[in-house]
Coordinates of N, CA and C in Angstrom, one line a residue:
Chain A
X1 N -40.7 -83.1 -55.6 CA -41.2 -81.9 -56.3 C -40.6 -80.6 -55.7
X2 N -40.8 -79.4 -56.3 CA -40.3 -77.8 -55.9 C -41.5 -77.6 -54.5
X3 N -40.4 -76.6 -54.1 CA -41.4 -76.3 -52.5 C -41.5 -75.0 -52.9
X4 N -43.3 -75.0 -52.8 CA -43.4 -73.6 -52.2 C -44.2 -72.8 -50.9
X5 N -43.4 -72.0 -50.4 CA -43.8 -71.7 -49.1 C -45.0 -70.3 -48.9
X6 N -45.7 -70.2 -48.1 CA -46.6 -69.2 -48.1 C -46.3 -68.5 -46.3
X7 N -46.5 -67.3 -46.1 CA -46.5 -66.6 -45.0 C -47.7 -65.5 -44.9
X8 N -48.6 -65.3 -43.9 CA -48.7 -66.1 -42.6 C -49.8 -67.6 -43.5
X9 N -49.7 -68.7 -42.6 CA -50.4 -69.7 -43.0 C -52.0 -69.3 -42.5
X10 N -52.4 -68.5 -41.5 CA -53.3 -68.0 -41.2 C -53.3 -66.6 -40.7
X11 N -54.1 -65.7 -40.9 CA -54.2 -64.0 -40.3 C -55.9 -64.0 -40.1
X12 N -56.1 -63.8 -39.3 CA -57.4 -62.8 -38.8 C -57.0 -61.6 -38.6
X13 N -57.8 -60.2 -38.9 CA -57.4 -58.7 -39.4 C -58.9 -58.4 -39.2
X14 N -58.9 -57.2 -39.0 CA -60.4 -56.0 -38.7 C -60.7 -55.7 -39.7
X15 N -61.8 -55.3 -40.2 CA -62.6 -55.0 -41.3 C -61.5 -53.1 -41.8
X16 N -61.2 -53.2 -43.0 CA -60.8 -52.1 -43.6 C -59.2 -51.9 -43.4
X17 N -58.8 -52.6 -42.9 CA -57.2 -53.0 -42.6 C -56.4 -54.0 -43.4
X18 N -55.9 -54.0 -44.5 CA -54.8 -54.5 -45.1 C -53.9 -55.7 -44.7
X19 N -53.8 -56.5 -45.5 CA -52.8 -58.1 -45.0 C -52.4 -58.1 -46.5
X20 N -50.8 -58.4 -46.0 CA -49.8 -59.1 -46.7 C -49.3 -60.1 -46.9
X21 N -49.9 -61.1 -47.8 CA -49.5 -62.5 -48.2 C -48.1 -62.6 -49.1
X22 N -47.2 -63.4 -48.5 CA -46.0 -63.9 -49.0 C -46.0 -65.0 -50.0
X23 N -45.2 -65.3 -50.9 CA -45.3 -66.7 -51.4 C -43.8 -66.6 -52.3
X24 N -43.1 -68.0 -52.0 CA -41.9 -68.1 -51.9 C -41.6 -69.2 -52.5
X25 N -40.4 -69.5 -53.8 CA -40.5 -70.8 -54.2 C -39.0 -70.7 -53.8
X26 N -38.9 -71.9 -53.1 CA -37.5 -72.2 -51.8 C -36.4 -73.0 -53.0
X27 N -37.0 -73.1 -53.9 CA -35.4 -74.5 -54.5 C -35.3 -74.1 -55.8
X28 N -36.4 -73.1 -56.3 CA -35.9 -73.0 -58.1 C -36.7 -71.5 -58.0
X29 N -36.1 -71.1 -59.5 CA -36.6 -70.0 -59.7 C -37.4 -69.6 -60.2
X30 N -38.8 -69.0 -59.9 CA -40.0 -69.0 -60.5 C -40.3 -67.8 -61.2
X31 N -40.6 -68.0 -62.7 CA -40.7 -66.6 -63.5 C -42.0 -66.2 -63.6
X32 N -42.9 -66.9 -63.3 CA -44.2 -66.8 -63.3 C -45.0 -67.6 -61.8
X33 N -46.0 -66.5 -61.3 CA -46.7 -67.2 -59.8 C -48.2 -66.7 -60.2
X34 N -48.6 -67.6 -59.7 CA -50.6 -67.3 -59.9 C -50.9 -67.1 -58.2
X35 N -51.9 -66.5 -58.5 CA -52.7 -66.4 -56.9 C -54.3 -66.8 -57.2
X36 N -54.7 -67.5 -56.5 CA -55.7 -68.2 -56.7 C -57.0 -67.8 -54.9
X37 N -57.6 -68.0 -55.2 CA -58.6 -67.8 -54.4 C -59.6 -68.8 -54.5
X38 N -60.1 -69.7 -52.6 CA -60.8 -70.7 -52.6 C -61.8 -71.3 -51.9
X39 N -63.2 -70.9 -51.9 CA -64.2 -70.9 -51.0 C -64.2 -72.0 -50.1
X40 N -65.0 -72.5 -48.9 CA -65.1 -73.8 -48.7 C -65.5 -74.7 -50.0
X41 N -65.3 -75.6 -49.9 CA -65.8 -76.9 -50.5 C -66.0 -76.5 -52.0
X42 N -65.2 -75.6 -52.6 CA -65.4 -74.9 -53.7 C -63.6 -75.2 -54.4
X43 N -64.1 -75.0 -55.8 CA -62.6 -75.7 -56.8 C -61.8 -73.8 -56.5
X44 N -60.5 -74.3 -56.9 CA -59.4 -73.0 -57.1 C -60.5 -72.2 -58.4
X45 N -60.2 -70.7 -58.0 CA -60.2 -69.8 -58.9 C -59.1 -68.7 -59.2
X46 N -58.7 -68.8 -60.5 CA -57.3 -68.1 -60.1 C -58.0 -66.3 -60.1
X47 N -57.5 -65.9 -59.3 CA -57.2 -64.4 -59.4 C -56.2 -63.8 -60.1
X48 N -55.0 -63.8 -60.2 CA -54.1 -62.7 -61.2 C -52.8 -64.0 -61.6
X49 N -51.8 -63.3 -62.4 CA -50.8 -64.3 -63.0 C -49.7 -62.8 -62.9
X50 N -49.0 -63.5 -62.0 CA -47.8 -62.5 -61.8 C -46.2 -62.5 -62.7
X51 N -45.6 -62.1 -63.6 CA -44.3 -62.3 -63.5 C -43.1 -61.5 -63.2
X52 N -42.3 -62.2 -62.8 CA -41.1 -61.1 -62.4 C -40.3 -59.9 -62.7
X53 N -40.7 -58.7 -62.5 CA -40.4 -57.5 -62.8 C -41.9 -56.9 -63.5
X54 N -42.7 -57.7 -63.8 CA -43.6 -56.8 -64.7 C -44.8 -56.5 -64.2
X55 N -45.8 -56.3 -64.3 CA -47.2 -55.9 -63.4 C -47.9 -57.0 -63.6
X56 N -49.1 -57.5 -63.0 CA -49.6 -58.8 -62.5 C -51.3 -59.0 -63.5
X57 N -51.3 -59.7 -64.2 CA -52.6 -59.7 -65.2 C -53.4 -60.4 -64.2
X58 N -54.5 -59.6 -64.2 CA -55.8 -60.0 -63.3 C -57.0 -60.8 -63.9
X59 N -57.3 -61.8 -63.7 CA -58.7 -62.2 -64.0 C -59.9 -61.4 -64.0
X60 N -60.7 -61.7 -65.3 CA -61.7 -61.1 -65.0 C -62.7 -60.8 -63.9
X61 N -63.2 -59.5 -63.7 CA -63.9 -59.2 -62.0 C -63.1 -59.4 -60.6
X62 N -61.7 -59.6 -61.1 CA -61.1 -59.4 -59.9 C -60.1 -58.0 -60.0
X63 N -60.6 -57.1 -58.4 CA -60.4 -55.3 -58.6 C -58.4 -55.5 -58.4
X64 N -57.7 -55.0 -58.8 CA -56.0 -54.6 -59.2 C -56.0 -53.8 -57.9
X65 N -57.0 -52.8 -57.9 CA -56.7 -51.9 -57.2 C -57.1 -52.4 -55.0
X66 N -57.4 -53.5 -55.4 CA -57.9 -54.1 -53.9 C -56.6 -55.6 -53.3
X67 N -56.4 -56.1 -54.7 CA -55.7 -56.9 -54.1 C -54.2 -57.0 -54.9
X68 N -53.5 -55.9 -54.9 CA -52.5 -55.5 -55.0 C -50.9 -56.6 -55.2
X69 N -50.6 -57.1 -56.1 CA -49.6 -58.1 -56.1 C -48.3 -57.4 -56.6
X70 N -47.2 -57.9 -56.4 CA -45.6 -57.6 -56.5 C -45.2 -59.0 -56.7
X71 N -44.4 -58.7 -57.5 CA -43.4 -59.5 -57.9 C -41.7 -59.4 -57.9
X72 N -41.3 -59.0 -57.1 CA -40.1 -58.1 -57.3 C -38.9 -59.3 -57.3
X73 N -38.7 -60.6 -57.4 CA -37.4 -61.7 -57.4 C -38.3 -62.7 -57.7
X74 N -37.5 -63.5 -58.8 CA -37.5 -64.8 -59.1 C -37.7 -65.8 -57.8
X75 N -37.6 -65.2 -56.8 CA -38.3 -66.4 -55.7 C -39.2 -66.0 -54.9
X76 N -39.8 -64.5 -55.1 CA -41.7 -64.0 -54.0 C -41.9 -63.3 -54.7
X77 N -43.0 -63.6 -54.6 CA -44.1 -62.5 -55.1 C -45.4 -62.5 -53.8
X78 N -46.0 -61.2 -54.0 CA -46.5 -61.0 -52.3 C -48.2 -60.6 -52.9
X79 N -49.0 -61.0 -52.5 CA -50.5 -60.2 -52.7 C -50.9 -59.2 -51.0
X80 N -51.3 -58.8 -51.3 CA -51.8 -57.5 -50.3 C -53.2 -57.5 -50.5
X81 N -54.0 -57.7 -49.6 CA -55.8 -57.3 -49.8 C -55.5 -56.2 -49.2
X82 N -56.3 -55.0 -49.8 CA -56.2 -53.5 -49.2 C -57.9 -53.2 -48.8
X83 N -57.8 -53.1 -47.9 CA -59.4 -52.2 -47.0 C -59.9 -53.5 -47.0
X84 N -59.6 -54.6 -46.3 CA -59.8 -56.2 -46.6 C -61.6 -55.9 -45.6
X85 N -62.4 -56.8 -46.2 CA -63.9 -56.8 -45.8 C -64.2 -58.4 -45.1
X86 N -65.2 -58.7 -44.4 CA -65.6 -59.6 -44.5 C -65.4 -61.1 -45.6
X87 N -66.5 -60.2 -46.7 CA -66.2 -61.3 -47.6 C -64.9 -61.7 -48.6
X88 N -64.2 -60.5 -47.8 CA -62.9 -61.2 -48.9 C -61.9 -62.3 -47.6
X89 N -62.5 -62.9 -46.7 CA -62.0 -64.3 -45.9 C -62.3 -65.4 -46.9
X90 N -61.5 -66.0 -46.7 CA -61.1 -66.6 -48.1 C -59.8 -67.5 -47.7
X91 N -59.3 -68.7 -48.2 CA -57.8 -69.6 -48.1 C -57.9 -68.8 -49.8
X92 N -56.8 -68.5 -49.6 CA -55.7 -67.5 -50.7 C -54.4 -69.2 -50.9
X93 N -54.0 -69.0 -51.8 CA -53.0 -69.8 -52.7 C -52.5 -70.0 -54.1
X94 N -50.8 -69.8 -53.8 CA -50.6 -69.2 -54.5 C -49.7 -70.4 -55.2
X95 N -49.3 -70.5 -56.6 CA -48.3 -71.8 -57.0 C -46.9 -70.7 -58.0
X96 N -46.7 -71.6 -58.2 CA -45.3 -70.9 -58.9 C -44.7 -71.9 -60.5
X97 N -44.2 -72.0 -61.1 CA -43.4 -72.4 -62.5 C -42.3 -71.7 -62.4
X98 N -41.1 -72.7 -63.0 CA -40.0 -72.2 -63.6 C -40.4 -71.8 -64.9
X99 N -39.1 -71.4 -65.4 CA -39.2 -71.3 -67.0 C -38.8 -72.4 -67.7
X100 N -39.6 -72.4 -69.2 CA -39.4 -73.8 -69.6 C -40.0 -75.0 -68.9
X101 N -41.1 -74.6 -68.1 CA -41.9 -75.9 -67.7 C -43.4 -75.5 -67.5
X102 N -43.9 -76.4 -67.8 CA -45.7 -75.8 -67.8 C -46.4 -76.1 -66.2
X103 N -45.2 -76.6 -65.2 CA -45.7 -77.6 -64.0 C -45.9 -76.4 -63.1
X104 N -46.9 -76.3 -62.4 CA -46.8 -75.3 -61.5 C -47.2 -76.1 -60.1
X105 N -46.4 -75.6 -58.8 CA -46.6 -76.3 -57.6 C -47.0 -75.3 -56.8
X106 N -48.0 -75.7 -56.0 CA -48.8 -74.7 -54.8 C -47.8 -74.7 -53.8
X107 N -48.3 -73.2 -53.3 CA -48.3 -73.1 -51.2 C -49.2 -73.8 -50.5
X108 N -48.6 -74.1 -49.6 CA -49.7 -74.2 -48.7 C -50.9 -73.7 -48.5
X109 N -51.3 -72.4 -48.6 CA -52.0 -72.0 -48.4 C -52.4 -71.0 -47.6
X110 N -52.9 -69.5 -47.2 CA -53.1 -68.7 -46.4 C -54.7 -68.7 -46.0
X111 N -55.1 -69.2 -44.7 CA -56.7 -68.8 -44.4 C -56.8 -67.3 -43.7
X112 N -57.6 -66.6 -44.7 CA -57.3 -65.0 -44.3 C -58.8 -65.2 -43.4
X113 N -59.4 -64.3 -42.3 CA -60.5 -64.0 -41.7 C -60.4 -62.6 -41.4
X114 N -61.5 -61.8 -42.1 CA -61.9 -60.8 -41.9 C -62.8 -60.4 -40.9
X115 N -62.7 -60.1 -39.6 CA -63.9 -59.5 -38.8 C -64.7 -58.3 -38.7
Chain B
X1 N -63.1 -69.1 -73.0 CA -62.0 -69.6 -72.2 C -62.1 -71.5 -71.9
X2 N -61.2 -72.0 -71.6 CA -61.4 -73.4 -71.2 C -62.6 -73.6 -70.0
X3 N -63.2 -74.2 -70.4 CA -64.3 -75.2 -69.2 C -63.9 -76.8 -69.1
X4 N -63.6 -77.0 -67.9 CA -63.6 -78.3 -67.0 C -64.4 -79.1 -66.4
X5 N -64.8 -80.1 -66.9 CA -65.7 -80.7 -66.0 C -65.2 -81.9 -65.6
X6 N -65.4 -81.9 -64.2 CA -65.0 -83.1 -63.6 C -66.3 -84.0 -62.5
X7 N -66.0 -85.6 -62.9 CA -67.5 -86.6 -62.2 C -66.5 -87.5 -62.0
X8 N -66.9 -88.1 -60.8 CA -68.1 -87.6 -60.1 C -67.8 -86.5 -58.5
X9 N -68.7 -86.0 -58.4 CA -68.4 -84.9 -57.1 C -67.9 -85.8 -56.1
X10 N -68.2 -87.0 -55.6 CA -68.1 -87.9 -54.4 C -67.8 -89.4 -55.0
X11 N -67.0 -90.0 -54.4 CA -66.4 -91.2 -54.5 C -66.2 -91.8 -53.3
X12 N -66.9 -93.4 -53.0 CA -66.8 -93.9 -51.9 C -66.1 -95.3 -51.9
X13 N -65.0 -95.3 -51.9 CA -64.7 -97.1 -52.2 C -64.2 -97.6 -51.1
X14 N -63.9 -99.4 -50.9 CA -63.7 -100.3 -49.9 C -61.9 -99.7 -50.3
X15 N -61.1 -99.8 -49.2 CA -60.2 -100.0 -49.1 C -59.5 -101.1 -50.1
X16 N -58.4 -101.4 -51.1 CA -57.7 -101.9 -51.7 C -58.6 -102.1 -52.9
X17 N -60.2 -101.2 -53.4 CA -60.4 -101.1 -54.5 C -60.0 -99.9 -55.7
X18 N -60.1 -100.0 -56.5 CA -59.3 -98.8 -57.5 C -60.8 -97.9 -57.6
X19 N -60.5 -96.2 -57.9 CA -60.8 -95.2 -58.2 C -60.7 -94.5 -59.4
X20 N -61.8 -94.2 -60.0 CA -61.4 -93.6 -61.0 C -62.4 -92.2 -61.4
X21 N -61.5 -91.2 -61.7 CA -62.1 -89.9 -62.0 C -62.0 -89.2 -63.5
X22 N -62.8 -88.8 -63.3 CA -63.1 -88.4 -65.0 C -62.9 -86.4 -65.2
X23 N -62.5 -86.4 -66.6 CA -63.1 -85.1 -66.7 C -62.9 -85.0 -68.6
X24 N -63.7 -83.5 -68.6 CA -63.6 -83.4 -69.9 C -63.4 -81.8 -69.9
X25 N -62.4 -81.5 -71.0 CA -62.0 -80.0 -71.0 C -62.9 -79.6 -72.5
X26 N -62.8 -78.3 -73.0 CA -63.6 -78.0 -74.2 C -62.9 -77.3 -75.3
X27 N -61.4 -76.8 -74.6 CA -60.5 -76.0 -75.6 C -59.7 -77.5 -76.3
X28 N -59.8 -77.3 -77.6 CA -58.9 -78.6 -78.0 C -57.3 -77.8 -77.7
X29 N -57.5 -76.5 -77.8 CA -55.8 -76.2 -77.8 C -54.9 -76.6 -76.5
X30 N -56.1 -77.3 -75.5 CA -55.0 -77.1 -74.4 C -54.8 -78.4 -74.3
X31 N -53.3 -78.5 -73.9 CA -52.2 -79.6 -74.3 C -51.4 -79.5 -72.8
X32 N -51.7 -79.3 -71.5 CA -50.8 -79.9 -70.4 C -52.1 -80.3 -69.6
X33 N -52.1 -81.5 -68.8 CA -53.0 -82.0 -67.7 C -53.1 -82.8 -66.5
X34 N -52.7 -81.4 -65.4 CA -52.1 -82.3 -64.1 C -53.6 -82.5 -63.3
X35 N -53.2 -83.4 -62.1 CA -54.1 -83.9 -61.1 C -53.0 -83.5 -60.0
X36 N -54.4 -82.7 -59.2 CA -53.7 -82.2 -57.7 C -54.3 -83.0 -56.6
X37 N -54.1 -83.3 -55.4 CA -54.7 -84.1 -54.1 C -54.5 -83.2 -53.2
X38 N -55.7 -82.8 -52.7 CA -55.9 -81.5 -51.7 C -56.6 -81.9 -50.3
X39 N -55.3 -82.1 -49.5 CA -56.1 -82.5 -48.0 C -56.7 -81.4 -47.5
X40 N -57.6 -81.6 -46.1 CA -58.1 -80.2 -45.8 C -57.5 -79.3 -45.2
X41 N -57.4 -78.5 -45.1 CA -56.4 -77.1 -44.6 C -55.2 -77.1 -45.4
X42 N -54.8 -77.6 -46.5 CA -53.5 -77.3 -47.5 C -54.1 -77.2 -48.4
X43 N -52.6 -76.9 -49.1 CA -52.4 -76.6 -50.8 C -52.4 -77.4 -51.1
X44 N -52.9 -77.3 -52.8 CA -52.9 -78.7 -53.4 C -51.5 -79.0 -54.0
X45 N -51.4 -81.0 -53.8 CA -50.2 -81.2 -54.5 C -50.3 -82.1 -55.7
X46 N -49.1 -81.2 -56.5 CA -49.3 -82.1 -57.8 C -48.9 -83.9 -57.5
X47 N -49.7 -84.7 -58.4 CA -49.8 -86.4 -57.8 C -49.1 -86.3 -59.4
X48 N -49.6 -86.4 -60.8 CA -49.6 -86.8 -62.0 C -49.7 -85.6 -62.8
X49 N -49.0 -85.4 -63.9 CA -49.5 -84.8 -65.0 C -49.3 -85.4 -66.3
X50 N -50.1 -85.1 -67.6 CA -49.9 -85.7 -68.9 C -49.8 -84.5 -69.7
X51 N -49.3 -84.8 -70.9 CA -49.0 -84.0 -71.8 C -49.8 -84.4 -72.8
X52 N -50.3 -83.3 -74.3 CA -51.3 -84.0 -75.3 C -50.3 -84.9 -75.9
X53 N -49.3 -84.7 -76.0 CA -48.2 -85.9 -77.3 C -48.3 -87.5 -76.1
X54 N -49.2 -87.5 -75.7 CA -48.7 -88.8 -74.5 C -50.4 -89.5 -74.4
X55 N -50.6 -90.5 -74.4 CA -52.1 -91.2 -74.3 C -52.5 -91.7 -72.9
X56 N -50.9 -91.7 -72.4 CA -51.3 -92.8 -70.5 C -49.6 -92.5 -70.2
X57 N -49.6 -92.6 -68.8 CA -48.7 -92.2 -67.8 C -49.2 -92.6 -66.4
X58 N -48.3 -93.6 -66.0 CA -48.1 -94.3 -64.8 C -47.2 -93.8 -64.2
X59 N -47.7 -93.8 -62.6 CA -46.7 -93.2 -61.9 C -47.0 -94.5 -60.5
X60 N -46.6 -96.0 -60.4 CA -46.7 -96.9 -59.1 C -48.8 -97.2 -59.0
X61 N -49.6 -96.5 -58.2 CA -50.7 -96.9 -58.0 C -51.5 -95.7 -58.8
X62 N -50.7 -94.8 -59.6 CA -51.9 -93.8 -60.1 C -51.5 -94.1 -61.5
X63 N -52.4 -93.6 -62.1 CA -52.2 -93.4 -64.0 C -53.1 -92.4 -64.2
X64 N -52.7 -91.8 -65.4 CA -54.5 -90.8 -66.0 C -53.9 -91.4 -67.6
X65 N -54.9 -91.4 -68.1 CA -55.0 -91.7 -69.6 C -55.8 -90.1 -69.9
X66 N -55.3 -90.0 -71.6 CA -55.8 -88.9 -72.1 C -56.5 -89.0 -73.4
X67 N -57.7 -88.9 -74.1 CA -58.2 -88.8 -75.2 C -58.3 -87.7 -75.6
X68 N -57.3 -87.0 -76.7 CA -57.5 -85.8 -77.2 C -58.8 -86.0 -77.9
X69 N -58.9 -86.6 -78.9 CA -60.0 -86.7 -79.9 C -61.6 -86.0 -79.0
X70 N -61.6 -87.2 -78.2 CA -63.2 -87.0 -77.3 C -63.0 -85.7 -76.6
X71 N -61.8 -85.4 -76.0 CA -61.1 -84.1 -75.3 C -61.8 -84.8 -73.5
X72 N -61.2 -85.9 -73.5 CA -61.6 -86.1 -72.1 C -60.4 -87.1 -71.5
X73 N -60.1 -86.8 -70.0 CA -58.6 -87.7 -69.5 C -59.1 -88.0 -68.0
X74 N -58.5 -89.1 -67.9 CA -59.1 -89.9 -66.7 C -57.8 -90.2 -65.5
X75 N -58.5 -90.2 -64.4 CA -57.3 -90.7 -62.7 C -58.0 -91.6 -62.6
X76 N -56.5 -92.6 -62.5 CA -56.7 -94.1 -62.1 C -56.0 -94.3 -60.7
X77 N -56.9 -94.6 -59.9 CA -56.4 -95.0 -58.4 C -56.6 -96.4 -58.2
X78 N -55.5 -97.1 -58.3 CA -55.7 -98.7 -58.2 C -55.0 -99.3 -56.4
X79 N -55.4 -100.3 -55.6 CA -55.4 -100.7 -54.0 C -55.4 -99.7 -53.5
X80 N -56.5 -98.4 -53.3 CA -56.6 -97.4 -52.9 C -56.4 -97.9 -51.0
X81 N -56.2 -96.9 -50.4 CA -55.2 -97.0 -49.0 C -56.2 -95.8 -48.2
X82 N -56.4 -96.1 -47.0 CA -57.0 -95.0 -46.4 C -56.5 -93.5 -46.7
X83 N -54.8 -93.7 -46.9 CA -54.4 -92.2 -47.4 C -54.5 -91.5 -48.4
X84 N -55.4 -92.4 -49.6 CA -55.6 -91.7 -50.2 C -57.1 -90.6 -50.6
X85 N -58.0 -91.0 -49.4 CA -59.1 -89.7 -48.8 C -58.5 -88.3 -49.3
X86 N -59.2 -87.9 -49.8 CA -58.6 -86.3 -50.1 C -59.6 -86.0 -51.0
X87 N -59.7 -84.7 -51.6 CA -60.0 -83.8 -52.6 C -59.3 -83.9 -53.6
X88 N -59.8 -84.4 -55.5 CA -58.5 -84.2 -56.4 C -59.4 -83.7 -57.3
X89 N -58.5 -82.8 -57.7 CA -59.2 -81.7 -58.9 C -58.1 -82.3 -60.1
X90 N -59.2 -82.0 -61.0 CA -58.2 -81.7 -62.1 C -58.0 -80.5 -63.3
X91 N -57.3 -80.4 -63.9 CA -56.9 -79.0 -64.7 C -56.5 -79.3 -65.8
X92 N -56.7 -78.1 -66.5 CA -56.1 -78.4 -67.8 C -55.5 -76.7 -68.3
X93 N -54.4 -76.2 -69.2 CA -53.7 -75.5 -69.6 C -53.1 -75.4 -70.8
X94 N -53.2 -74.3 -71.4 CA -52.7 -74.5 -73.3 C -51.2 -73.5 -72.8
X95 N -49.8 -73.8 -73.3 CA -48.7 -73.6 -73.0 C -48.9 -71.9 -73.7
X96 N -49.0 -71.2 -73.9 CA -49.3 -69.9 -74.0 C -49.4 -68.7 -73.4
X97 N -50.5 -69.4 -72.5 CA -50.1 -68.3 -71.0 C -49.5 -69.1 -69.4
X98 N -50.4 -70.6 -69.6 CA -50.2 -71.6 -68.8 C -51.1 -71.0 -67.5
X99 N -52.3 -70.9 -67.3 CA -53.4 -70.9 -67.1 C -54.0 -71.8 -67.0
X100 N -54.2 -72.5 -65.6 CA -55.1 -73.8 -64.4 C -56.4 -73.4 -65.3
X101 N -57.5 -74.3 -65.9 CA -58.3 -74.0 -64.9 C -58.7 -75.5 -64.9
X102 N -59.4 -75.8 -63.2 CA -59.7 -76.3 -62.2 C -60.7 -77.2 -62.9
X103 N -61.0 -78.7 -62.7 CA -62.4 -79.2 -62.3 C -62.9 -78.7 -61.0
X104 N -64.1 -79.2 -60.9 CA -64.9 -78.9 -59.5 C -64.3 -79.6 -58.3
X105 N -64.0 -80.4 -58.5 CA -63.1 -81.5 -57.2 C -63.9 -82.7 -57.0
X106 N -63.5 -83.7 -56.2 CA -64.1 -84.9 -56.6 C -63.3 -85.5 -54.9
X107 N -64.3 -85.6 -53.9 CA -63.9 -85.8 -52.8 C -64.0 -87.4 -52.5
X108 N -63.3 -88.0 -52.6 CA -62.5 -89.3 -52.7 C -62.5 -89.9 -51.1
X109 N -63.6 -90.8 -50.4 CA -63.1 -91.2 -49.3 C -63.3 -92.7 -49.3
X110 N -62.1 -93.4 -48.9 CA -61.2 -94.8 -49.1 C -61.8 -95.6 -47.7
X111 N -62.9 -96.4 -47.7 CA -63.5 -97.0 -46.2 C -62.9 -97.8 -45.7
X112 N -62.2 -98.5 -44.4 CA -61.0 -99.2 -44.4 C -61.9 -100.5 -44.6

C-alpha cells in the first residue's frame, strides 16, 4: 500500500504555545488529506478535509481559527494547534488519497501532550 | 450525515478460530467500505475494502461481505493468529466528498 508519514510522532508543548504537525504522502500524489483527531480507546473523528492549493473544510465544532491546516503540495499538508490547551492532547492523524481513488491510507500518528 | 455502527465492542477467540465483525451504515448512498487494524500507538492500516457493485472480497484469511439492501457488511477473520490482536474499525464513504466515517472499533484479542 502508499506510505504516509507524520512528523513529530510525538510533542509535549506548554499550555498556550503552538505545534506543527506534518503529514506526508512519500510514493504518490495526494490531492486530498483529512486530519482526524483520537481520544483513548475512542473511534477516529475526522476534523477538516484538506485539498491542494485550496482552504481546508472543517467539521462541524471544530474552530479554523485554532487548528489551522495548509496544504501547499500534492505530497504535505501540515495542521498547527495554535494557543494549544490541555484538552486539545490528543493522537492527531492524518491519511491521504490520490486522485481517482476513494482509498485513503493513514500516518502513523502524532501523540500531542499539552501541559 | 452517515451513522456507523459497529458489534461487537470486544472479541475474544482461541487461537486458529475465525472472527467475525459486523456493522451497519444508514446512508444508502454510500458505496466505498474499508476495514482498518489499529495497533496501539499507530495509525490505522487499511487490511480490506469493498465497493457497493461487489457482494464479498477475499483477500487470503480476511473477507468482508456486503448487503446493500439490509445496508450492513461484515469482517471475516478465519485461523485467527496471535497477530491478529488489534483494534478494527470500520467505515463507510459516498464518493462525493469521500468522507470516513468510523465504527466505534471492535478490540479483537486472539488467546494463543
Amino acid at each position: 500500500g502508499a506510505v504516509v508519514s507524520q512528523h513529530p510522532s510525538r510533542v509535549i508543548c506548554k499550555s498556550g504555545t503552538s505545534v506543527k504537525i506534518e503529514c506526508r504522502s512519500l510514493d504518490f500524489q495526494a490531492t486530498t488529506m483529512f486530519w482526524y483527531r483520537q481520544f483513548p480507546k475512542q473511534s477516529l473523528m475526522l476534523m477538516a478535509t484538506s485539498n491542494e492549493g485550496s482552504k481546508a473544510t472543517y467539521e462541524q465544532g471544530v474552530e479554523k481559527d485554532k487548528f489551522l491546516i495548509n496544504h501547499a503540495s500534492l505530497t504535505l499538508s501540515t495542521l498547527t494547534v495554535t494557543s494549544a490547551h490541555p484538552e486539545d492532547s490528543s493522537f492527531y492523524i492524518c491519511s491521504a488519497k490520490g486522485g481517482g481513488t476513494d482509498t485513503q491510507y493513514f500516518g502513523p500518528g502524532t501523540r500531542l501532550t499539552v501541559l | 450525515g452517515e451513522n456507523v455502527e459497529q458489534h461487537p465492542s470486544t472479541l475474544s477467540v482461541q487461537e486458529g478460530d475465525s472472527a467475525v465483525i459486523k456493522c451497519t451504515y444508514s446512508d444508502s448512498a454510500s458505496n466505498y467500505f474499508p476495514w482498518y487494524k489499529q495497533e496501539l500507538g499507530k495509525g490505522p492500516q487499511l487490511i480490506i475494502d469493498i465497493r457497493s457493485n461487489v457482494g464479498e472480497k477475499k483477500d487470503q484469511r480476511i473477507a468482508v461481505t456486503l448487503n446493500k439492501t439490509a445496508k450492513h457488511f461484515s469482517l471475516h477473520i478465519t485461523e485467527t493468529q496471535p497477530e491478529d490482536s488489534a483494534v478494527y474499525f470500520c467505515a463507510a464513504s459516498f464518493s462525493n466528498d469521500y468522507k470516513l466515517s468510523f465504527g466505534a472499533g471492535t478490540t479483537v484479542t486472539v488467546r494463543a
